[in-house]
mmCIF file of C-alpha atoms (C1' of nucleotides) in Angstrom:
data_model
loop_
_atom_site.group_PDB
_atom_site.id
_atom_site.type_symbol
_atom_site.label_atom_id
_atom_site.label_comp_id
_atom_site.label_asym_id
_atom_site.label_seq_id
_atom_site.Cartn_x
_atom_site.Cartn_y
_atom_site.Cartn_z
ATOM 1 C CA MET A 1 -28.814 126.133 -56.179
ATOM 2 C CA LEU A 2 -30.510 125.892 -52.802
ATOM 3 C CA THR A 3 -29.331 127.168 -49.467
ATOM 4 C CA ILE A 4 -29.714 124.854 -46.511
ATOM 5 C CA GLY A 5 -32.730 126.857 -45.449
ATOM 6 C CA GLY A 6 -34.322 126.435 -48.865
ATOM 7 C CA LEU A 7 -33.710 122.708 -48.800
ATOM 8 C CA ALA A 8 -35.161 122.559 -45.314
ATOM 9 C CA LYS A 9 -38.310 124.345 -46.417
ATOM 10 C CA ARG A 10 -38.814 122.184 -49.489
ATOM 11 C CA THR A 11 -38.430 118.923 -47.629
ATOM 12 C CA GLY A 12 -40.082 119.891 -44.385
ATOM 13 C CA THR A 13 -36.877 119.224 -42.497
ATOM 14 C CA LYS A 14 -35.173 121.423 -39.933
ATOM 15 C CA VAL A 15 -31.864 122.973 -40.876
ATOM 16 C CA GLN A 16 -30.178 121.332 -37.913
ATOM 17 C CA THR A 17 -31.486 117.971 -38.987
ATOM 18 C CA ILE A 18 -29.954 118.319 -42.441
ATOM 19 C CA ARG A 19 -26.584 119.086 -40.912
ATOM 20 C CA TYR A 20 -27.068 116.162 -38.584
ATOM 21 C CA TYR A 21 -27.726 113.822 -41.514
ATOM 22 C CA GLU A 22 -24.533 115.090 -43.078
ATOM 23 C CA THR A 23 -22.450 114.438 -39.970
ATOM 24 C CA ILE A 24 -23.684 110.854 -39.758
ATOM 25 C CA GLY A 25 -22.918 110.353 -43.439
ATOM 26 C CA LEU A 26 -26.482 109.917 -44.652
ATOM 27 C CA LEU A 27 -26.167 112.909 -46.942
ATOM 28 C CA PRO A 28 -22.933 113.702 -48.804
ATOM 29 C CA GLU A 29 -20.992 116.855 -48.071
ATOM 30 C CA PRO A 30 -22.420 119.466 -50.403
ATOM 31 C CA GLU A 31 -20.681 122.198 -52.363
ATOM 32 C CA ARG A 32 -19.830 125.322 -50.463
ATOM 33 C CA THR A 33 -19.726 128.997 -51.386
ATOM 34 C CA GLU A 34 -16.495 130.982 -51.018
ATOM 35 C CA GLY A 35 -17.738 132.002 -47.609
ATOM 36 C CA GLY A 36 -18.340 128.420 -46.542
ATOM 37 C CA GLN A 37 -22.119 128.144 -46.833
ATOM 38 C CA ARG A 38 -23.680 124.927 -48.126
ATOM 39 C CA ARG A 39 -25.330 124.830 -51.522
ATOM 40 C CA TYR A 40 -27.545 121.982 -52.691
ATOM 41 C CA GLY A 41 -28.727 120.657 -56.046
ATOM 42 C CA GLN A 42 -31.526 118.421 -57.312
ATOM 43 C CA THR A 43 -29.723 115.215 -56.311
ATOM 44 C CA ASP A 44 -29.572 116.372 -52.724
ATOM 45 C CA LEU A 45 -33.230 117.294 -52.800
ATOM 46 C CA ASP A 46 -34.131 113.821 -54.070
ATOM 47 C CA ARG A 47 -31.946 112.060 -51.574
ATOM 48 C CA LEU A 48 -33.237 114.014 -48.622
ATOM 49 C CA GLY A 49 -36.785 113.497 -49.857
ATOM 50 C CA PHE A 50 -36.122 109.765 -49.875
ATOM 51 C CA VAL A 51 -34.792 109.923 -46.323
ATOM 52 C CA ARG A 52 -37.716 111.959 -45.020
ATOM 53 C CA HIS A 53 -40.291 109.745 -46.629
ATOM 54 C CA GLY A 54 -38.564 106.695 -45.218
ATOM 55 C CA ARG A 55 -38.664 108.262 -41.770
ATOM 56 C CA GLN A 56 -42.368 109.006 -42.106
ATOM 57 C CA LEU A 57 -42.829 105.353 -43.018
ATOM 58 C CA GLY A 58 -41.154 104.432 -39.764
ATOM 59 C CA PHE A 59 -37.837 103.211 -41.130
ATOM 60 C CA SER A 60 -34.861 103.728 -38.877
ATOM 61 C CA LEU A 61 -31.999 105.784 -40.211
ATOM 62 C CA GLU A 62 -29.996 102.559 -40.413
ATOM 63 C CA ALA A 63 -32.655 100.919 -42.547
ATOM 64 C CA ILE A 64 -32.721 103.977 -44.778
ATOM 65 C CA ARG A 65 -28.982 103.869 -45.029
ATOM 66 C CA GLU A 66 -29.228 100.271 -46.211
ATOM 67 C CA LEU A 67 -31.840 101.211 -48.780
ATOM 68 C CA LEU A 68 -29.720 104.085 -50.029
ATOM 69 C CA ASP A 69 -26.728 101.785 -50.339
ATOM 70 C CA LEU A 70 -28.870 99.405 -52.322
ATOM 71 C CA ALA A 71 -29.994 102.202 -54.564
ATOM 72 C CA ASP A 72 -26.400 103.358 -54.987
ATOM 73 C CA ASN A 73 -25.184 99.944 -56.173
ATOM 74 C CA PRO A 74 -28.143 98.571 -58.090
ATOM 75 C CA THR A 75 -26.438 95.369 -59.198
ATOM 76 C CA GLN A 76 -27.492 93.283 -56.212
ATOM 77 C CA SER A 77 -30.704 91.431 -55.715
ATOM 78 C CA CYS A 78 -33.824 93.187 -54.690
ATOM 79 C CA ALA A 79 -34.409 90.565 -52.017
ATOM 80 C CA ASP A 80 -32.492 92.729 -49.594
ATOM 81 C CA ALA A 81 -34.795 95.671 -49.996
ATOM 82 C CA ASP A 82 -37.728 93.318 -49.722
ATOM 83 C CA SER A 83 -36.505 91.840 -46.463
ATOM 84 C CA ILE A 84 -35.963 95.280 -44.985
ATOM 85 C CA ALA A 85 -39.530 96.148 -45.848
ATOM 86 C CA ARG A 86 -40.803 92.881 -44.365
ATOM 87 C CA ARG A 87 -38.901 93.443 -41.162
ATOM 88 C CA GLN A 88 -40.437 96.901 -40.909
ATOM 89 C CA LEU A 89 -43.925 95.608 -41.639
ATOM 90 C CA LYS A 90 -43.676 93.110 -38.838
ATOM 91 C CA GLN A 91 -42.607 95.789 -36.389
ATOM 92 C CA VAL A 92 -45.400 98.039 -37.553
ATOM 93 C CA GLU A 93 -47.990 95.330 -37.072
ATOM 94 C CA ASP A 94 -46.732 94.641 -33.571
ATOM 95 C CA ARG A 95 -46.886 98.294 -32.683
ATOM 96 C CA ILE A 96 -50.421 98.611 -34.005
ATOM 97 C CA ALA A 97 -51.580 95.628 -31.990
ATOM 98 C CA ARG A 98 -50.096 96.948 -28.785
ATOM 99 C CA LEU A 99 -51.510 100.391 -29.369
ATOM 100 C CA GLN A 100 -54.982 99.037 -30.010
ATOM 101 C CA ALA A 101 -54.932 97.136 -26.739
ATOM 102 C CA LEU A 102 -53.883 100.323 -25.058
ATOM 103 C CA GLN A 103 -56.577 102.306 -26.813
ATOM 104 C CA VAL A 104 -59.283 100.025 -25.468
ATOM 105 C CA GLU A 105 -57.944 100.275 -21.973
ATOM 106 C CA LEU A 106 -57.674 104.038 -22.038
ATOM 107 C CA GLN A 107 -61.206 104.303 -23.354
ATOM 108 C CA ARG A 108 -62.400 102.168 -20.495
ATOM 109 C CA MET A 109 -60.451 104.293 -18.034
ATOM 110 C CA ILE A 110 -62.079 107.439 -19.332
ATOM 111 C CA LYS A 111 -65.545 105.950 -19.516
ATOM 112 C CA ASP A 112 -65.397 104.726 -15.935
ATOM 113 C CA CYS A 113 -64.036 107.943 -14.529
ATOM 114 C CA GLY A 114 -66.914 110.172 -13.561
ATOM 115 C CA HIS A 115 -64.969 113.242 -12.436
ATOM 116 C CA HIS A 116 -65.534 112.501 -8.802
ATOM 117 C CA SER A 117 -62.840 112.732 -6.191
ATOM 118 C CA VAL A 118 -59.697 110.708 -6.605
ATOM 119 C CA ALA A 119 -60.955 108.432 -3.910
ATOM 120 C CA ASP A 120 -63.232 106.649 -6.354
ATOM 121 C CA CYS A 121 -61.374 107.482 -9.534
ATOM 122 C CA ARG A 122 -61.236 104.537 -11.832
ATOM 123 C CA VAL A 123 -58.328 105.804 -13.915
ATOM 124 C CA LEU A 124 -55.953 105.236 -11.092
ATOM 125 C CA GLU A 125 -57.624 101.985 -10.187
ATOM 126 C CA VAL A 126 -57.178 100.568 -13.639
ATOM 127 C CA LEU A 127 -53.498 101.217 -13.435
ATOM 128 C CA ARG A 128 -53.325 99.919 -9.925
ATOM 129 C CA ASP A 129 -55.243 96.793 -10.807
ATOM 130 C CA HIS A 130 -52.945 96.046 -13.630
ATOM 131 C CA SER A 131 -49.892 96.708 -11.613
ATOM 132 C CA GLU A 132 -51.252 93.526 -10.101
ATOM 133 C CA CYS A 133 -51.326 91.760 -13.449
ATOM 134 C CA LEU A 134 -48.356 90.744 -11.478
ATOM 135 C CA THR A 135 -50.928 88.969 -9.375
ATOM 136 C CA ASP A 136 -50.514 86.732 -6.420
ATOM 137 C CA HIS A 137 -47.475 84.814 -7.495
ATOM 138 C CA ASP A 138 -45.710 88.114 -8.001
ATOM 139 C CA ARG A 139 -46.350 89.327 -4.513
ATOM 140 C CA ILE A 140 -43.604 89.088 -1.999
ATOM 141 C CA GLY A 141 -43.840 85.940 -0.016
ATOM 142 C CA ALA A 142 -45.865 84.024 -2.595
ATOM 143 C CA MET B 1 -37.451 91.629 1.365
ATOM 144 C CA LEU B 2 -36.446 91.674 -2.247
ATOM 145 C CA THR B 3 -33.066 92.426 -3.745
ATOM 146 C CA ILE B 4 -32.972 94.703 -6.735
ATOM 147 C CA GLY B 5 -32.522 91.652 -8.934
ATOM 148 C CA GLY B 6 -35.584 90.010 -7.428
ATOM 149 C CA LEU B 7 -37.650 93.137 -7.958
ATOM 150 C CA ALA B 8 -36.380 93.311 -11.521
ATOM 151 C CA LYS B 9 -37.419 89.750 -12.217
ATOM 152 C CA ARG B 10 -40.879 90.143 -10.717
ATOM 153 C CA THR B 11 -41.682 93.282 -12.645
ATOM 154 C CA GLY B 12 -39.909 92.469 -15.892
ATOM 155 C CA THR B 13 -37.674 95.474 -15.478
ATOM 156 C CA LYS B 14 -33.911 95.638 -15.857
ATOM 157 C CA VAL B 15 -31.881 96.308 -12.755
ATOM 158 C CA GLN B 16 -30.352 99.390 -14.327
ATOM 159 C CA THR B 17 -33.779 100.726 -15.123
ATOM 160 C CA ILE B 18 -34.868 100.457 -11.498
ATOM 161 C CA ARG B 19 -31.825 102.419 -10.402
ATOM 162 C CA TYR B 20 -32.564 104.907 -13.148
ATOM 163 C CA TYR B 21 -36.126 105.376 -11.891
ATOM 164 C CA GLU B 22 -34.685 106.024 -8.470
ATOM 165 C CA THR B 23 -32.243 108.669 -9.694
ATOM 166 C CA ILE B 24 -35.016 110.563 -11.457
ATOM 167 C CA GLY B 25 -37.147 110.375 -8.345
ATOM 168 C CA LEU B 26 -39.879 108.138 -9.686
ATOM 169 C CA LEU B 27 -39.178 105.527 -7.068
ATOM 170 C CA PRO B 28 -38.202 106.458 -3.513
ATOM 171 C CA GLU B 29 -34.809 105.554 -2.114
ATOM 172 C CA PRO B 30 -35.229 102.122 -0.606
ATOM 173 C CA GLU B 31 -33.811 100.657 2.571
ATOM 174 C CA ARG B 32 -30.258 99.439 2.396
ATOM 175 C CA THR B 33 -28.420 96.573 4.048
ATOM 176 C CA GLU B 34 -25.393 97.223 6.233
ATOM 177 C CA GLY B 35 -23.302 96.666 3.147
ATOM 178 C CA GLY B 36 -25.243 99.210 1.123
ATOM 179 C CA GLN B 37 -27.412 96.965 -1.047
ATOM 180 C CA ARG B 38 -30.971 97.968 -1.830
ATOM 181 C CA ARG B 39 -33.860 96.058 -0.290
ATOM 182 C CA TYR B 40 -37.440 96.417 -1.434
ATOM 183 C CA GLY B 41 -40.845 95.718 0.057
ATOM 184 C CA GLN B 42 -44.390 95.245 -1.195
ATOM 185 C CA THR B 43 -44.967 98.990 -1.599
ATOM 186 C CA ASP B 44 -42.029 99.250 -3.946
ATOM 187 C CA LEU B 45 -43.250 96.265 -5.901
ATOM 188 C CA ASP B 46 -46.662 97.883 -6.300
ATOM 189 C CA ARG B 47 -45.257 101.222 -7.261
ATOM 190 C CA LEU B 48 -42.877 99.805 -9.835
ATOM 191 C CA GLY B 49 -45.666 97.625 -11.169
ATOM 192 C CA PHE B 50 -47.739 100.748 -11.627
ATOM 193 C CA VAL B 51 -44.908 102.444 -13.461
ATOM 194 C CA ARG B 52 -44.240 99.502 -15.749
ATOM 195 C CA HIS B 53 -47.869 99.034 -16.585
ATOM 196 C CA GLY B 54 -48.162 102.724 -17.350
ATOM 197 C CA ARG B 55 -45.154 102.480 -19.652
ATOM 198 C CA GLN B 56 -46.682 99.526 -21.456
ATOM 199 C CA LEU B 57 -49.801 101.603 -21.891
ATOM 200 C CA GLY B 58 -47.693 104.243 -23.577
ATOM 201 C CA PHE B 59 -47.635 106.821 -20.807
ATOM 202 C CA SER B 60 -44.508 108.918 -20.594
ATOM 203 C CA LEU B 61 -42.580 108.883 -17.356
ATOM 204 C CA GLU B 62 -43.784 112.422 -16.788
ATOM 205 C CA ALA B 63 -47.399 111.373 -17.155
ATOM 206 C CA ILE B 64 -46.787 108.499 -14.784
ATOM 207 C CA ARG B 65 -45.187 110.863 -12.341
ATOM 208 C CA GLU B 66 -48.317 113.004 -12.462
ATOM 209 C CA LEU B 67 -50.513 109.995 -11.856
ATOM 210 C CA LEU B 68 -48.379 108.882 -8.947
ATOM 211 C CA ASP B 69 -48.557 112.349 -7.442
ATOM 212 C CA LEU B 70 -52.303 112.217 -7.796
ATOM 213 C CA ALA B 71 -52.391 108.864 -6.098
ATOM 214 C CA ASP B 72 -50.110 110.172 -3.343
ATOM 215 C CA ASN B 73 -52.399 113.116 -2.541
ATOM 216 C CA PRO B 74 -55.874 111.767 -3.202
ATOM 217 C CA THR B 75 -57.701 114.882 -2.086
ATOM 218 C CA GLN B 76 -57.754 116.538 -5.480
ATOM 219 C CA SER B 77 -60.248 116.028 -8.233
ATOM 220 C CA CYS B 78 -60.068 113.048 -10.467
ATOM 221 C CA ALA B 79 -60.469 115.307 -13.471
ATOM 222 C CA ASP B 80 -56.703 115.572 -13.652
ATOM 223 C CA ALA B 81 -56.208 111.866 -14.031
ATOM 224 C CA ASP B 82 -58.986 111.826 -16.569
ATOM 225 C CA SER B 83 -57.389 114.538 -18.662
ATOM 226 C CA ILE B 84 -54.050 112.767 -18.620
ATOM 227 C CA ALA B 85 -55.767 109.656 -19.900
ATOM 228 C CA ARG B 86 -57.590 111.635 -22.588
ATOM 229 C CA ARG B 87 -54.380 113.249 -23.738
ATOM 230 C CA GLN B 88 -52.805 109.842 -24.006
ATOM 231 C CA LEU B 89 -55.754 108.396 -25.871
ATOM 232 C CA LYS B 90 -55.526 111.081 -28.486
ATOM 233 C CA GLN B 91 -51.843 110.447 -29.010
ATOM 234 C CA VAL B 92 -52.458 106.740 -29.240
ATOM 235 C CA GLU B 93 -55.142 107.201 -31.842
ATOM 236 C CA ASP B 94 -52.861 109.397 -33.917
ATOM 237 C CA ARG B 95 -50.100 106.858 -33.740
ATOM 238 C CA ILE B 96 -52.412 104.059 -34.799
ATOM 239 C CA ALA B 97 -53.640 106.040 -37.791
ATOM 240 C CA ARG B 98 -50.141 106.820 -38.982
ATOM 241 C CA LEU B 99 -49.003 103.267 -38.498
ATOM 242 C CA GLN B 100 -51.937 101.912 -40.445
ATOM 243 C CA ALA B 101 -51.136 104.151 -43.397
ATOM 244 C CA LEU B 102 -47.593 102.922 -43.225
ATOM 245 C CA GLN B 103 -48.710 99.329 -43.014
ATOM 246 C CA VAL B 104 -50.667 99.626 -46.230
ATOM 247 C CA GLU B 105 -47.741 101.172 -48.013
ATOM 248 C CA LEU B 106 -45.281 98.564 -46.812
ATOM 249 C CA GLN B 107 -47.652 95.801 -47.871
ATOM 250 C CA ARG B 108 -47.846 97.327 -51.311
ATOM 251 C CA MET B 109 -44.081 97.610 -51.457
ATOM 252 C CA ILE B 110 -43.680 93.944 -50.613
ATOM 253 C CA LYS B 111 -46.445 92.796 -52.945
ATOM 254 C CA ASP B 112 -44.977 94.661 -55.887
ATOM 255 C CA CYS B 113 -41.440 93.480 -55.309
ATOM 256 C CA GLY B 114 -40.913 90.241 -57.156
ATOM 257 C CA HIS B 115 -37.359 89.484 -56.037
ATOM 258 C CA HIS B 116 -35.887 90.529 -59.352
ATOM 259 C CA SER B 117 -32.815 92.697 -59.684
ATOM 260 C CA VAL B 118 -32.808 96.106 -58.071
ATOM 261 C CA ALA B 119 -33.256 97.565 -61.519
ATOM 262 C CA ASP B 120 -36.977 96.801 -61.385
ATOM 263 C CA CYS B 121 -37.413 96.647 -57.642
ATOM 264 C CA ARG B 122 -40.578 98.378 -56.564
ATOM 265 C CA VAL B 123 -39.603 98.789 -52.938
ATOM 266 C CA LEU B 124 -37.053 101.376 -53.835
ATOM 267 C CA GLU B 125 -39.361 102.917 -56.391
ATOM 268 C CA VAL B 126 -42.107 103.449 -53.894
ATOM 269 C CA LEU B 127 -39.738 105.363 -51.699
ATOM 270 C CA ARG B 128 -38.307 107.219 -54.645
ATOM 271 C CA ASP B 129 -41.739 108.106 -55.972
ATOM 272 C CA HIS B 130 -42.781 109.448 -52.694
ATOM 273 C CA SER B 131 -39.652 111.413 -52.224
ATOM 274 C CA GLU B 132 -41.348 113.225 -55.077
ATOM 275 C CA CYS B 133 -44.533 113.694 -53.140
ATOM 276 C CA LEU B 134 -42.527 116.809 -53.208
ATOM 277 C CA THR B 135 -43.578 116.929 -56.845
ATOM 278 C CA ASP B 136 -42.951 119.539 -59.489
ATOM 279 C CA HIS B 137 -43.404 122.616 -57.388
ATOM 280 C CA ASP B 138 -40.803 121.248 -55.024
ATOM 281 C CA ARG B 139 -38.178 120.764 -57.674
ATOM 282 C CA ILE B 140 -35.422 123.301 -57.976
ATOM 283 C CA GLY B 141 -36.257 125.937 -60.499
ATOM 284 C CA ALA B 142 -40.006 125.434 -60.327
ATOM 285 C "C1'" DG C 1 -19.928 151.439 -51.202
ATOM 286 C "C1'" DA C 2 -21.925 151.209 -46.610
ATOM 287 C "C1'" DT C 3 -25.039 148.998 -43.621
ATOM 288 C "C1'" DA C 4 -28.619 146.222 -41.617
ATOM 289 C "C1'" DG C 5 -30.540 142.080 -40.566
ATOM 290 C "C1'" DA C 6 -31.719 137.529 -42.033
ATOM 291 C "C1'" DA C 7 -29.643 133.423 -42.612
ATOM 292 C "C1'" DC C 8 -25.643 130.956 -42.292
ATOM 293 C "C1'" DC C 9 -21.493 128.756 -39.674
ATOM 294 C "C1'" DT C 10 -19.330 125.598 -35.788
ATOM 295 C "C1'" DC C 11 -19.450 123.619 -31.486
ATOM 296 C "C1'" DC C 12 -21.509 122.104 -27.435
ATOM 297 C "C1'" DA C 13 -25.366 120.495 -24.566
ATOM 298 C "C1'" DG C 14 -29.522 118.338 -23.864
ATOM 299 C "C1'" DC C 15 -34.032 115.615 -24.549
ATOM 300 C "C1'" DA C 16 -36.395 110.643 -23.439
ATOM 301 C "C1'" DA C 17 -35.751 106.398 -21.552
ATOM 302 C "C1'" DC C 18 -32.993 103.639 -21.015
ATOM 303 C "C1'" DT C 19 -28.546 100.319 -21.727
ATOM 304 C "C1'" DA C 20 -23.812 98.821 -21.193
ATOM 305 C "C1'" DG C 21 -19.366 98.539 -19.225
ATOM 306 C "C1'" DA C 22 -15.357 99.211 -15.949
ATOM 307 C "C1'" DG C 23 -13.756 98.328 -11.689
ATOM 308 C "C1'" DC C 24 -14.850 97.318 -7.183
ATOM 309 C "C1'" DT C 25 -17.655 95.266 -2.931
ATOM 310 C "C1'" DT C 26 -21.067 92.374 -0.673
ATOM 311 C "C1'" DC C 27 -23.895 88.420 -0.013
ATOM 312 C "C1'" DA C 28 -25.146 83.647 0.564
ATOM 313 C "C1'" DA C 29 -24.341 78.837 -0.258
ATOM 314 C "C1'" DG C 30 -21.442 74.948 0.392
ATOM 315 C "C1'" DC D 1 -13.788 80.463 4.628
ATOM 316 C "C1'" DT D 2 -13.944 80.599 0.020
ATOM 317 C "C1'" DT D 3 -16.071 81.402 -4.331
ATOM 318 C "C1'" DG D 4 -18.798 83.359 -7.682
ATOM 319 C "C1'" DA D 5 -23.137 85.561 -8.560
ATOM 320 C "C1'" DA D 6 -25.095 89.653 -7.847
ATOM 321 C "C1'" DG D 7 -24.708 94.050 -5.976
ATOM 322 C "C1'" DC D 8 -22.505 98.917 -5.970
ATOM 323 C "C1'" DT D 9 -21.114 103.711 -8.327
ATOM 324 C "C1'" DC D 10 -19.856 106.254 -12.111
ATOM 325 C "C1'" DT D 11 -19.366 107.276 -16.761
ATOM 326 C "C1'" DA D 12 -20.589 107.068 -21.393
ATOM 327 C "C1'" DG D 13 -23.353 105.525 -25.261
ATOM 328 C "C1'" DT D 14 -27.794 104.839 -27.778
ATOM 329 C "C1'" DT D 15 -31.483 107.122 -31.498
ATOM 330 C "C1'" DG D 16 -32.907 110.987 -33.826
ATOM 331 C "C1'" DC D 17 -32.946 114.871 -33.436
ATOM 332 C "C1'" DT D 18 -33.368 120.072 -31.211
ATOM 333 C "C1'" DG D 19 -31.696 124.313 -29.184
ATOM 334 C "C1'" DG D 20 -28.443 127.867 -27.947
ATOM 335 C "C1'" DA D 21 -24.126 130.701 -27.838
ATOM 336 C "C1'" DG D 22 -21.267 133.342 -30.248
ATOM 337 C "C1'" DG D 23 -19.553 134.546 -34.560
ATOM 338 C "C1'" DT D 24 -19.627 135.154 -40.020
ATOM 339 C "C1'" DT D 25 -21.689 135.695 -44.659
ATOM 340 C "C1'" DC D 26 -25.086 137.017 -47.909
ATOM 341 C "C1'" DT D 27 -28.186 140.054 -50.062
ATOM 342 C "C1'" DA D 28 -31.108 143.913 -50.391
ATOM 343 C "C1'" DT D 29 -31.608 148.662 -49.819
ATOM 344 C "C1'" DC D 30 -29.984 153.311 -49.523
#
DNA sequence: GATAGAACCTCCAGCAACTAGAGCTTCAAG
DNA sequence: CTTGAAGCTCTAGTTGCTGGAGGTTCTATC
């Protein structure tokens, strides 16, 4: 039997986080000692491992909850799990695209900035310029 | 002069968000009408544009606050702005790397899932397998 | 069996960065 | 001068945790 600290260590989770997962019903209430301390078994270790891996993959706790429900009643179609994964993939692809655009822009900012005075600092200019991506028609009186 | 709603529309910001930026001191308190409604000018439009663009670029509000401070007192060295940008770039690169790993895994999950019953659904298996990335030495009693 | 101190317990508060709603007032058009 | 959209303040909720206060339990050592 594992203490909450042991479970935390094995799954790379913080103790507080485990208790938090319990309060939101993602993990079941575990056994307790006479004194009231939590004790965990293999099932708990597996379930928490599943949750943590899902989180690393970028699933929301709600998505993970859905997946766990699916896994708990394995009579339904797998299409549900598939659609959750597809939804996630789409989000991930969007995020990557936006981040890559950002990466390019930051690189440009850094390249153009020659450590002079702020007066001719390009980092600030880039941001200022783009604050005018809202160009003319976004200016007051246009 | 713009109303808060007009400013919101022009910058693609929600009205509540503008008021929020004001309460945290990111935007200055604007002029008010007799009746107490906020009225904004070009400066506010620029400043909020700067903030929103920074947010889209992934800067935290704190980082944006630093940049705005820099822009407000342009006597200091530009090295500060540069280092903020570098810090951000590193974070962005990390995020991209993690997301790409995730993308691959999700694609595999979807590819392997053939819309059968959950019994042989690979989506759940992938997550289950990896919950055992904590392999043997992570099992209780090992 | 006493004791020390690490690890546990509950409860509350807070983080970022907003978002939403209740209940009320003001503005601007017709 | 009325009407209804848009404004106002204030409070509370969101997601996914994290930290602290103040107190109890477990376990190892003497």
